[in-house]
Coordinates of N, CA and C in Angstrom, one line a residue:
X53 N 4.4 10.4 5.4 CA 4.4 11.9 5.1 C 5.1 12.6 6.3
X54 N 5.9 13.5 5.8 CA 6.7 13.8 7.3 C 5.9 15.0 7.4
X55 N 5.7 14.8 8.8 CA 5.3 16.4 9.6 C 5.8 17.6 9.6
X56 N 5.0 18.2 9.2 CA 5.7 19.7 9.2 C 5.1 20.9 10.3
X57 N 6.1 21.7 10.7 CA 6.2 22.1 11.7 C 6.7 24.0 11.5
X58 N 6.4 24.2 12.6 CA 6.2 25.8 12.6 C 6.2 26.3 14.4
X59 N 6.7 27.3 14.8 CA 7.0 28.0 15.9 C 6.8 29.3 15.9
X60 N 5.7 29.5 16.7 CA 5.0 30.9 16.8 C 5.1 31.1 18.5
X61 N 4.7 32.4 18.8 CA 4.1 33.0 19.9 C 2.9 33.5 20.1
X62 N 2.0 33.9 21.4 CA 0.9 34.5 21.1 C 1.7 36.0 20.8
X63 N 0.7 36.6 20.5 CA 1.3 38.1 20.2 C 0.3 38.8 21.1
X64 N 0.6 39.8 21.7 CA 0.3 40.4 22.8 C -0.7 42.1 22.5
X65 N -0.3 42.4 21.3 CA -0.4 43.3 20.9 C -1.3 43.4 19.4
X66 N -2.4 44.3 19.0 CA -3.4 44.3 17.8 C -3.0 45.3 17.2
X67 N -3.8 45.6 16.2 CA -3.4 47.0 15.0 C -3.1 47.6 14.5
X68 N -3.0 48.3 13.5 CA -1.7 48.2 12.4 C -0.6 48.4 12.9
X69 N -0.5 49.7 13.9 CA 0.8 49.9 14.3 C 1.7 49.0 14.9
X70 N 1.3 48.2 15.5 CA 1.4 46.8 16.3 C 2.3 46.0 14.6
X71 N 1.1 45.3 13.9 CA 1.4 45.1 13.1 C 2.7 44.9 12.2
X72 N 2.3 46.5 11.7 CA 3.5 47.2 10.6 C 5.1 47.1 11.6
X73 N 5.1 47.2 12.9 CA 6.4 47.1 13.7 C 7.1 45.7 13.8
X74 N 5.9 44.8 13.6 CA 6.1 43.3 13.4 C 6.9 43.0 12.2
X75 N 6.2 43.9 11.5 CA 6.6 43.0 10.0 C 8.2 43.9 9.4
X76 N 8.2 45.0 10.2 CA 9.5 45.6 9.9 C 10.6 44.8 10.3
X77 N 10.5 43.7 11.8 CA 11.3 43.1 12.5 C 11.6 41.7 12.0
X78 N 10.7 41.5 11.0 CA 10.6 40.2 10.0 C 9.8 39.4 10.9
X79 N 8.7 39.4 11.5 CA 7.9 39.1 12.0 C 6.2 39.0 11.3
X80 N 5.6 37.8 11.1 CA 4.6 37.8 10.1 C 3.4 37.7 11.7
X81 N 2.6 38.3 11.4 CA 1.1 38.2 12.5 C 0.4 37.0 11.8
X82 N -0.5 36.5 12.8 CA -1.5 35.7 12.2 C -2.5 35.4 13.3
X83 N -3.4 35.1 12.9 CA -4.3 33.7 13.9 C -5.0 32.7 13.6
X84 N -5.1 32.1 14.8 CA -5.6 30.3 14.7 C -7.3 30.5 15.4
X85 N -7.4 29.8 14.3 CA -9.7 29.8 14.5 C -9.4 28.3 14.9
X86 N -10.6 27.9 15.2 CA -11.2 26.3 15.0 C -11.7 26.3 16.4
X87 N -10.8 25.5 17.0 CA -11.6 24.6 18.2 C -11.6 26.1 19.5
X88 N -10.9 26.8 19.6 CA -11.4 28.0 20.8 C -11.4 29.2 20.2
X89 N -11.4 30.2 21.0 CA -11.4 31.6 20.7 C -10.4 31.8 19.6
X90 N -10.2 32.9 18.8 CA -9.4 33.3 18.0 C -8.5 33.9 18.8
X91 N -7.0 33.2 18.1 CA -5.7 33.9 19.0 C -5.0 34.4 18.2
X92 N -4.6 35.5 18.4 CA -3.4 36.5 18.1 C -1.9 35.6 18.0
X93 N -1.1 35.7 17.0 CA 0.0 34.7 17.0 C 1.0 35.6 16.1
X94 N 2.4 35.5 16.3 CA 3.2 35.8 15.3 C 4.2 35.0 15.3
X95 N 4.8 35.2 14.2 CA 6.1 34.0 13.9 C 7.2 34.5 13.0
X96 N 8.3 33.7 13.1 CA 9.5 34.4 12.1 C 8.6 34.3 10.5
X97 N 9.2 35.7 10.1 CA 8.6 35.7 8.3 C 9.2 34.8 7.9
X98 N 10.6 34.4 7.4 CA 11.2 33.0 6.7 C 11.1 31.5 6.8
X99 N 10.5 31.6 8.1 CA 9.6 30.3 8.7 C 8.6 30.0 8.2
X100 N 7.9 30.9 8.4 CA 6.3 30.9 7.5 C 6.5 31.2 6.3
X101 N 7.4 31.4 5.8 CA 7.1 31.6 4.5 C 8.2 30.3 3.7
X102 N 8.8 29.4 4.5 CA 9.2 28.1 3.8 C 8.0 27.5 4.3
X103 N 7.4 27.6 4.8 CA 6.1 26.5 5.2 C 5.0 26.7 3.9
X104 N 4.8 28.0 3.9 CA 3.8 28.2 2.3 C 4.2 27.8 1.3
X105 N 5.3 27.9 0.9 CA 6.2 27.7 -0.1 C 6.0 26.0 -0.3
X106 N 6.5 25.5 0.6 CA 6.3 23.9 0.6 C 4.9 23.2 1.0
X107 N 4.2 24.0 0.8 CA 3.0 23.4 0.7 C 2.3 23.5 -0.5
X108 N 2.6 24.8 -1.3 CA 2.2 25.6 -2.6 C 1.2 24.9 -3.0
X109 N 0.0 25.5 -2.0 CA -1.6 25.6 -2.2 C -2.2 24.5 -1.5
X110 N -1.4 23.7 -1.5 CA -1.6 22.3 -0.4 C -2.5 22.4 0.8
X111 N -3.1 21.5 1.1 CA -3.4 21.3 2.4 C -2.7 20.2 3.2
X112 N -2.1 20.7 4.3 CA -1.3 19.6 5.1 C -1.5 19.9 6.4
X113 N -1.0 19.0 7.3 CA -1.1 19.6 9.0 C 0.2 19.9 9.4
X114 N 0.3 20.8 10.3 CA 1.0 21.4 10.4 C 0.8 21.5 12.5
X115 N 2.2 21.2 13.0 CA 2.3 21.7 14.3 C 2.9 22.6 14.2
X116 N 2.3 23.5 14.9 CA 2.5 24.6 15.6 C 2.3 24.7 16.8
X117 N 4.4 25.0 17.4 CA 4.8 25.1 18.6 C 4.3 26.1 19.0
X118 N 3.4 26.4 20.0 CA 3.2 28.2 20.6 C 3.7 27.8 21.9
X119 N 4.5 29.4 21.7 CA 4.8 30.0 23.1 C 4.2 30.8 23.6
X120 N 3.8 32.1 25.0 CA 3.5 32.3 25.5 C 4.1 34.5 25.2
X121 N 4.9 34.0 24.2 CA 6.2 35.3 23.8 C 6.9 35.8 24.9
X122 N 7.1 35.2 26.4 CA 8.1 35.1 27.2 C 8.9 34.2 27.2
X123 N 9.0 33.3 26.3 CA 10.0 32.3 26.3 C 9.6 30.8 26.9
X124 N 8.1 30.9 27.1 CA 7.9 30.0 28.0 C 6.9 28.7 27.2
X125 N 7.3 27.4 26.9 CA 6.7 27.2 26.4 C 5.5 26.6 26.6
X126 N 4.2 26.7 25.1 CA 3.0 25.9 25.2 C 2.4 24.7 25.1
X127 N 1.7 24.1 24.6 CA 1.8 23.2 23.9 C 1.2 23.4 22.6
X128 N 1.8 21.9 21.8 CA 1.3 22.5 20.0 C 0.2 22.3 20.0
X129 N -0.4 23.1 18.8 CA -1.6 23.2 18.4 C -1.7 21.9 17.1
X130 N -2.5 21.8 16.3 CA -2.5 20.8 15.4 C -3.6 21.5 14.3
X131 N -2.9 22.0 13.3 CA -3.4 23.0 12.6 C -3.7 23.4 11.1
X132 N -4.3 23.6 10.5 CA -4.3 23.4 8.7 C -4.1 24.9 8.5
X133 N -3.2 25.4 7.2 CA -3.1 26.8 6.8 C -4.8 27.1 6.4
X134 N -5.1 28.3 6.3 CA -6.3 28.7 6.3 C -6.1 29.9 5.1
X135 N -5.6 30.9 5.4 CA -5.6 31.9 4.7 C -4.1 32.9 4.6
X136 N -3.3 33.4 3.9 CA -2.3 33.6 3.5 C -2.5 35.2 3.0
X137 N -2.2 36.5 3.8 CA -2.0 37.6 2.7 C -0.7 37.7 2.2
X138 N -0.9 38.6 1.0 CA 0.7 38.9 0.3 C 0.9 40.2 0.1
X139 N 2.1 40.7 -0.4 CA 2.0 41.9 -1.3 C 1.7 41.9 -2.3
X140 N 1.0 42.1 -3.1 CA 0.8 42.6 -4.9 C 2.4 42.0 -5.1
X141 N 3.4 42.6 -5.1 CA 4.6 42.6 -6.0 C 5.5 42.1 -5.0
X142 N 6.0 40.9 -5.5 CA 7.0 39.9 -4.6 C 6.6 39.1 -3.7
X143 N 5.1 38.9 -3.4 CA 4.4 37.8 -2.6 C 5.3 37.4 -0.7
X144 N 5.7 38.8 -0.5 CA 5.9 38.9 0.5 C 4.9 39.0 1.6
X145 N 5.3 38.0 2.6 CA 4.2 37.4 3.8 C 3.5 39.0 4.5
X146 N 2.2 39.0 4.4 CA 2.0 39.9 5.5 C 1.0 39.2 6.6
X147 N 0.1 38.2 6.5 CA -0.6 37.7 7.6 C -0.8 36.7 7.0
X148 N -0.8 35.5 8.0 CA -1.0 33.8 8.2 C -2.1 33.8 8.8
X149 N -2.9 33.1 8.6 CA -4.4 32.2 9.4 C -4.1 31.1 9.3
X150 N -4.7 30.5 10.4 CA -4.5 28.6 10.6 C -6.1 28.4 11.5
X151 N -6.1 26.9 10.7 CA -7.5 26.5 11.3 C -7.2 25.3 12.4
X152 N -7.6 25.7 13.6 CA -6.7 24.3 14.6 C -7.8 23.0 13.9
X153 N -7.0 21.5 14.1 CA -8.5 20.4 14.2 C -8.1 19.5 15.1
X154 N -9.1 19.1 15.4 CA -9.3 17.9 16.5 C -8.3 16.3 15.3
X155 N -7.6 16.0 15.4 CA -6.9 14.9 15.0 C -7.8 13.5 14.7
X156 N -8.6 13.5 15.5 CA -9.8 12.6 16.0 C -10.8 12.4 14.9
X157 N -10.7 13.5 14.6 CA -11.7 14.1 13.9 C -11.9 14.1 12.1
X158 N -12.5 13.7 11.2 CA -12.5 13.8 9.9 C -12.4 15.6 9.4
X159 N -11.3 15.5 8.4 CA -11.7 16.8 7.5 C -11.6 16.5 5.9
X160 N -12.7 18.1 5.9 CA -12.1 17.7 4.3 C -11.3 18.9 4.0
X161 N -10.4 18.5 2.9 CA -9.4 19.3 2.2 C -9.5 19.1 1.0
X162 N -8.6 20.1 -0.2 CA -9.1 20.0 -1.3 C -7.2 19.4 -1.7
X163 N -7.3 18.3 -2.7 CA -5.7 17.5 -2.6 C -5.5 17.5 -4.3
X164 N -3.8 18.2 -4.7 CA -4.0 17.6 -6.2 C -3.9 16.3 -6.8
X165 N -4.1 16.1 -8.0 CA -4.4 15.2 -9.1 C -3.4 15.1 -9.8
X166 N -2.2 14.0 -10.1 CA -1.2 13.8 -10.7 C -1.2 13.0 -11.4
X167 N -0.8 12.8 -12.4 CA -1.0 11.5 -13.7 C 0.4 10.7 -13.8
X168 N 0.1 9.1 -13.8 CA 1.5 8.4 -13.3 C 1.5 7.9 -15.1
X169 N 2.6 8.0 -15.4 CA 3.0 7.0 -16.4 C 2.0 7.6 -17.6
X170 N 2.6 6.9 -19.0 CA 2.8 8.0 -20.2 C 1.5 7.1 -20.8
X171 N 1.0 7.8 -21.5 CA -0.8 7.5 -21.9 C -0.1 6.7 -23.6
X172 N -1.3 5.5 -24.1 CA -0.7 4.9 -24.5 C -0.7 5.4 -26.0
X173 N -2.2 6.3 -26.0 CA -2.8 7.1 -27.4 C -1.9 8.1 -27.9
X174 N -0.7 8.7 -27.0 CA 0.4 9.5 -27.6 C 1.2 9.3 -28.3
X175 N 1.2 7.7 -28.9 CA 2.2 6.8 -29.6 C 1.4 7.4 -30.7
X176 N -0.3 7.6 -30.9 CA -0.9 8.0 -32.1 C -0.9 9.2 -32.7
X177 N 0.0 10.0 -31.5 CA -0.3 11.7 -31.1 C -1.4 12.2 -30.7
X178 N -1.7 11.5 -30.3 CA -3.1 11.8 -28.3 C -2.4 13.0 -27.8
X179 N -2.8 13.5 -27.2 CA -2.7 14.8 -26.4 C -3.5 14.9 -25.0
X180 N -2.4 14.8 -24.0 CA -3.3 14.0 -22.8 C -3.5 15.8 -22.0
X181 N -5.0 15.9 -21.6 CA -5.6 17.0 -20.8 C -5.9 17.2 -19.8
X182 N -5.5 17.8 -18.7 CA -6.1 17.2 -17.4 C -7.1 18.2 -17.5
X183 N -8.6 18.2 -16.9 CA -9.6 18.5 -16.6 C -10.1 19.3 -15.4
X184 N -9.4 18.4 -14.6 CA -9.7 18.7 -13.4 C -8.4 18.5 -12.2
X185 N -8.1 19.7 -11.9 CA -6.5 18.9 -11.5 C -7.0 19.4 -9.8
X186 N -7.6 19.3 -8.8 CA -8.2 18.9 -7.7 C -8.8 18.3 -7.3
X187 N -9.1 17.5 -6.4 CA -10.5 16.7 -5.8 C -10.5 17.3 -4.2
X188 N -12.0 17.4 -3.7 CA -11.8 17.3 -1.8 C -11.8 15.7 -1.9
X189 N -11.7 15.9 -0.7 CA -11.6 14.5 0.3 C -11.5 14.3 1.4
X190 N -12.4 13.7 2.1 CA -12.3 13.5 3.9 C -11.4 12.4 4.2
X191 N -10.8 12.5 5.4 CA -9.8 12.0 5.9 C -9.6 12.5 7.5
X192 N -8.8 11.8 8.3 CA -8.3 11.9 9.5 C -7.3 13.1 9.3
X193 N -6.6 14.3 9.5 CA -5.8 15.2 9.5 C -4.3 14.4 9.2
X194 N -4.1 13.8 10.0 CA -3.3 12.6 10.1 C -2.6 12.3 8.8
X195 N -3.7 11.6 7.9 CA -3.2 11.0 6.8 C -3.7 11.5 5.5
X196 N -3.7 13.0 5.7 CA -3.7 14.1 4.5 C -2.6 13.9 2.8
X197 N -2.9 13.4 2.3 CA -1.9 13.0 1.0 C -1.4 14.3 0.3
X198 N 0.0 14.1 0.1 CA 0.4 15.5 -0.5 C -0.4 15.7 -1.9
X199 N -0.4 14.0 -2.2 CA -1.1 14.5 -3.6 C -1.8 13.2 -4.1
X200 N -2.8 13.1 -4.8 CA -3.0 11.7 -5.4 C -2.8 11.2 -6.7
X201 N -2.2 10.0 -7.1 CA -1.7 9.9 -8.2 C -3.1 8.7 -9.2
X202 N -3.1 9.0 -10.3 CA -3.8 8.1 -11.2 C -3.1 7.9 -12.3
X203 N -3.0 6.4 -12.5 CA -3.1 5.6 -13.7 C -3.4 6.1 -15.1
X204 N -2.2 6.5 -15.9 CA -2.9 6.9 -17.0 C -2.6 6.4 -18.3
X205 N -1.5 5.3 -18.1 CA -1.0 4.5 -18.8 C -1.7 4.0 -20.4
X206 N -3.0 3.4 -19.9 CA -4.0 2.9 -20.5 C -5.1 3.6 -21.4
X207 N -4.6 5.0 -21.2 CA -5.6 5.6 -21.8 C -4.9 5.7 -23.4
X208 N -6.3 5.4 -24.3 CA -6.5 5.9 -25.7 C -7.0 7.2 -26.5
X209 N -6.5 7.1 -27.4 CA -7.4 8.7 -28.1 C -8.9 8.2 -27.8
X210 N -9.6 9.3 -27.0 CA -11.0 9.1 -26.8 C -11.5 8.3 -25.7
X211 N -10.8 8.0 -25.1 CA -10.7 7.9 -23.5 C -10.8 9.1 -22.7
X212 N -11.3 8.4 -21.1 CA -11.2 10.0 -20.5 C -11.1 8.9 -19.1
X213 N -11.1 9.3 -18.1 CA -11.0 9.0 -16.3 C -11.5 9.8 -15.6
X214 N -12.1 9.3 -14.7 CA -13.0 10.3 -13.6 C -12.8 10.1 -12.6
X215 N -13.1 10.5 -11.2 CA -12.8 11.0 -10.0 C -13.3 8.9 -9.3
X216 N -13.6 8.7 -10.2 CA -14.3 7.3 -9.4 C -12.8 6.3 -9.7
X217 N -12.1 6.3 -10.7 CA -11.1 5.7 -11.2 C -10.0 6.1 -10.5
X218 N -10.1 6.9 -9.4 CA -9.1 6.8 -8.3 C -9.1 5.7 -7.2
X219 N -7.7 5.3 -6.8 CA -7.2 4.4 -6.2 C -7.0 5.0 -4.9
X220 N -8.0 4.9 -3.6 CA -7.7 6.2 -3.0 C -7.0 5.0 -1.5
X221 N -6.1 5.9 -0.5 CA -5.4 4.6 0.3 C -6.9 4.8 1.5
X222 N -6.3 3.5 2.1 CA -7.6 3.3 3.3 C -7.6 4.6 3.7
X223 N -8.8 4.4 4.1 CA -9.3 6.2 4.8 C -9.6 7.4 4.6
X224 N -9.3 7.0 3.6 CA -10.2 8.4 2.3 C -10.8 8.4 1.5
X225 N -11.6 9.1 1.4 CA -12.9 8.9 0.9 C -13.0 10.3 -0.2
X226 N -13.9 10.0 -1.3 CA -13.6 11.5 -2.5 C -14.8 11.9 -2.2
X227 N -14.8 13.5 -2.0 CA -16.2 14.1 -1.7 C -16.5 14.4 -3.4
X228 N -15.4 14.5 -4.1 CA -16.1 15.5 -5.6 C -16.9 14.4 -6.1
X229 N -17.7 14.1 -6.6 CA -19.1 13.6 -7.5 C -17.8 12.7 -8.2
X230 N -18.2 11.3 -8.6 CA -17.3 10.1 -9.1 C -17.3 10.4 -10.7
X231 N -18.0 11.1 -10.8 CA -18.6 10.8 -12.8 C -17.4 12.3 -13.3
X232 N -17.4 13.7 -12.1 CA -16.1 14.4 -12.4 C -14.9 13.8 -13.2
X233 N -14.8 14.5 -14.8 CA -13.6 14.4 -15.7 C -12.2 14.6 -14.8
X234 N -11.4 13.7 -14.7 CA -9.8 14.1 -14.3 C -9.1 14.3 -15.5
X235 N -9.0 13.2 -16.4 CA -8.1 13.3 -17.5 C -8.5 13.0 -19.1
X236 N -8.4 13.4 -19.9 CA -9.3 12.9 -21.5 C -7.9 12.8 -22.7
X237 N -8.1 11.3 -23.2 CA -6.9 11.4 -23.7 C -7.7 12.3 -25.7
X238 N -7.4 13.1 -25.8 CA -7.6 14.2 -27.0 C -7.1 13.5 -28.1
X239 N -7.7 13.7 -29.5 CA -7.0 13.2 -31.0 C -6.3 14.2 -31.1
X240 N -5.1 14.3 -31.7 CA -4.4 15.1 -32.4 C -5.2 16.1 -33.1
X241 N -4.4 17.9 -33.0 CA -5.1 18.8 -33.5 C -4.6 18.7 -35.3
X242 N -5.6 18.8 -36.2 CA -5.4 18.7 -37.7 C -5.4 20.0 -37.7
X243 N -4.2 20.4 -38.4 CA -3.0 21.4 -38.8 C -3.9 22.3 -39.9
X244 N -4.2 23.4 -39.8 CA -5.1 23.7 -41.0 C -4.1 24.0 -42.9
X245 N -4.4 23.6 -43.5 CA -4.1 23.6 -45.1 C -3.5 24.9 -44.9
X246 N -2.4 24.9 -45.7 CA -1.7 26.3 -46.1 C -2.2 26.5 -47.7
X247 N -2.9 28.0 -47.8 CA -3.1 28.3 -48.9 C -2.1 29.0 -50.1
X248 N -1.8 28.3 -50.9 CA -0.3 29.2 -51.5 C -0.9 30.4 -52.1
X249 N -0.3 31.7 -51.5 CA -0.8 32.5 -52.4 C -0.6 33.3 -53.9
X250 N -1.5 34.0 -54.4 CA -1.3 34.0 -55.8 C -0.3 35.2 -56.4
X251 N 0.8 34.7 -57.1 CA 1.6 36.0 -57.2 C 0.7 36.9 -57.7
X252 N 1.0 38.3 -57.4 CA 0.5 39.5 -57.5 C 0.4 39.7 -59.2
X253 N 1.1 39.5 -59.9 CA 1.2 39.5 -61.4 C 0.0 38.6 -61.8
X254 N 0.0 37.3 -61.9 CA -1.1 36.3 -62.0 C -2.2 37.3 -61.6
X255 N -2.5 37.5 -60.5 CA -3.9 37.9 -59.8 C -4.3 39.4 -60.7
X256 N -3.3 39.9 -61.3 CA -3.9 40.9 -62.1 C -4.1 40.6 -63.0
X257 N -3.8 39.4 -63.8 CA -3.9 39.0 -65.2 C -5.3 38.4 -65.0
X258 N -5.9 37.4 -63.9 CA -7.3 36.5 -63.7 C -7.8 38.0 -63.7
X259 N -8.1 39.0 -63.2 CA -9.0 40.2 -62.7 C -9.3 41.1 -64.0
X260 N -7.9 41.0 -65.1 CA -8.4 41.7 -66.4 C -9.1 40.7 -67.2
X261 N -8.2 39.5 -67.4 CA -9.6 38.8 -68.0 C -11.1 38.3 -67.6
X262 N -11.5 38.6 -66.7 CA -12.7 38.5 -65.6 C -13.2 39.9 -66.3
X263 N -12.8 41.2 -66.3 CA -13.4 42.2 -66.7 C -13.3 42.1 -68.2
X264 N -12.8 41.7 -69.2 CA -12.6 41.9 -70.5 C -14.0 41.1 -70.9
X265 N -14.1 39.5 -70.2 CA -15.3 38.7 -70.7 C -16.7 39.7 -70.0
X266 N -16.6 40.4 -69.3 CA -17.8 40.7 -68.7 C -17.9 42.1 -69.7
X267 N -17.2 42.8 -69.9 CA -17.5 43.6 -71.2 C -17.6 42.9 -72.6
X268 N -17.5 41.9 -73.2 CA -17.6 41.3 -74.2 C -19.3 40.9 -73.8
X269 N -19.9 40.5 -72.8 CA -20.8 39.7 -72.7 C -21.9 40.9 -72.8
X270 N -21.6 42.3 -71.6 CA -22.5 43.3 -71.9 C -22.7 43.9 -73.2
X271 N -21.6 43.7 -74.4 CA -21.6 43.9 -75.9 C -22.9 43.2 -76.8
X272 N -22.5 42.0 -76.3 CA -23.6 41.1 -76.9 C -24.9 41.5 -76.5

């Protein structure tokens, strides 16, 4: 998995006005929680915002170079995205959060669910559903999976796979409950009958004779 990386500063300066002057300069604010105090940080918007972009919802670790915002440098932090604001309209960056972790240390993150290879029940017209398209999972930061893939080859109409039928690589372990639906291969949906309908002439001719017998009958 290659490392991905990011270059920030502390930022010296708090509140909106601070802020709003940042983000006019293309400058995104943020800060990093976890292992010490909460720090004030900013970074290029285009930067942080190919890093969100390539992660799209992901959890991954992420170095983050800080500086000092003199030019002087710090050392990296080792850090998971946390929280992301946007605008309403254009999903333009306004504040980054990062959670620092100890490398050492187990986390859980939540990783997607990807299906390898074409299910076998579609040859019958199966209709394959994913259920559940996340799992968490603990792991070393380290060896965070962009994504996990399952086997779906084998599945039939009326088959399904659960979180236990993952192949997971050394070192990770699945927090979500094993009996969790990932994928269910579905029968074909049955097409409802087209009713042909009755020309309009016809339908007045059944409705007069319908009334002619029913006044014949009140006669009797």
């Amino acid at each position: 998995m290659t490392e991905m990386t990011l270059t920030a500063s502390v930022r010296k300066g708090t509140g909106k006005g601070v802020t709003r002057k940042l983000r006019r300069a293309g400058v995104v604010p943020g800060v990093i929680y976890g292992l010490e105090d909460p720090l004030a940080i900013q970074c290029d918007a285009r930067d942080a915002q190919l890093v969100v972009q390539t992660l799209h919802g992901s959890e991954r670790l992420i170095s983050l170079r800080l500086s000092d915002g003199e030019g002087n440098e710090g050392k990296s932090k080792q850090v998971l995205l946390k929280e992301v604001q946007t605008t309403p309209v254009g999903d333009k960056l306004l504040h980054i959060d990062f959670h620092e972790v100890d490398v050492r240390q187990t986390v859980q993150v939540s990783v997607e669910v990807h299906p390898d290879g074409k299910p076998a029940g579609e040859k019958a017209g199966g209709i394959l559903q994913q259920v559940t398209h996340e799992v968490v999972i603990e792991c070393l930061p380290t060896i965070i999976p962009e994504f996990l893939s399952v086997e779906v080859s084998g599945l039939e109409i009326g088959n399904s796979l659960h979180v236990n039928d993952l192949v997971l690589p050394e070192g990770i372990t699945a927090i979500t409950p094993g009996e969790e639906t990932l994928f269910v291969m579905a029968a074909p949906r049955v097409e409802e009958e087209l009713v042909e309908e009755v020309p309009e002439e016809v339908e007045e001719a059944l409705v007069g004779e319908a009334a002619e017998e029913a006044e014949e009958a009140a006669e009797e």
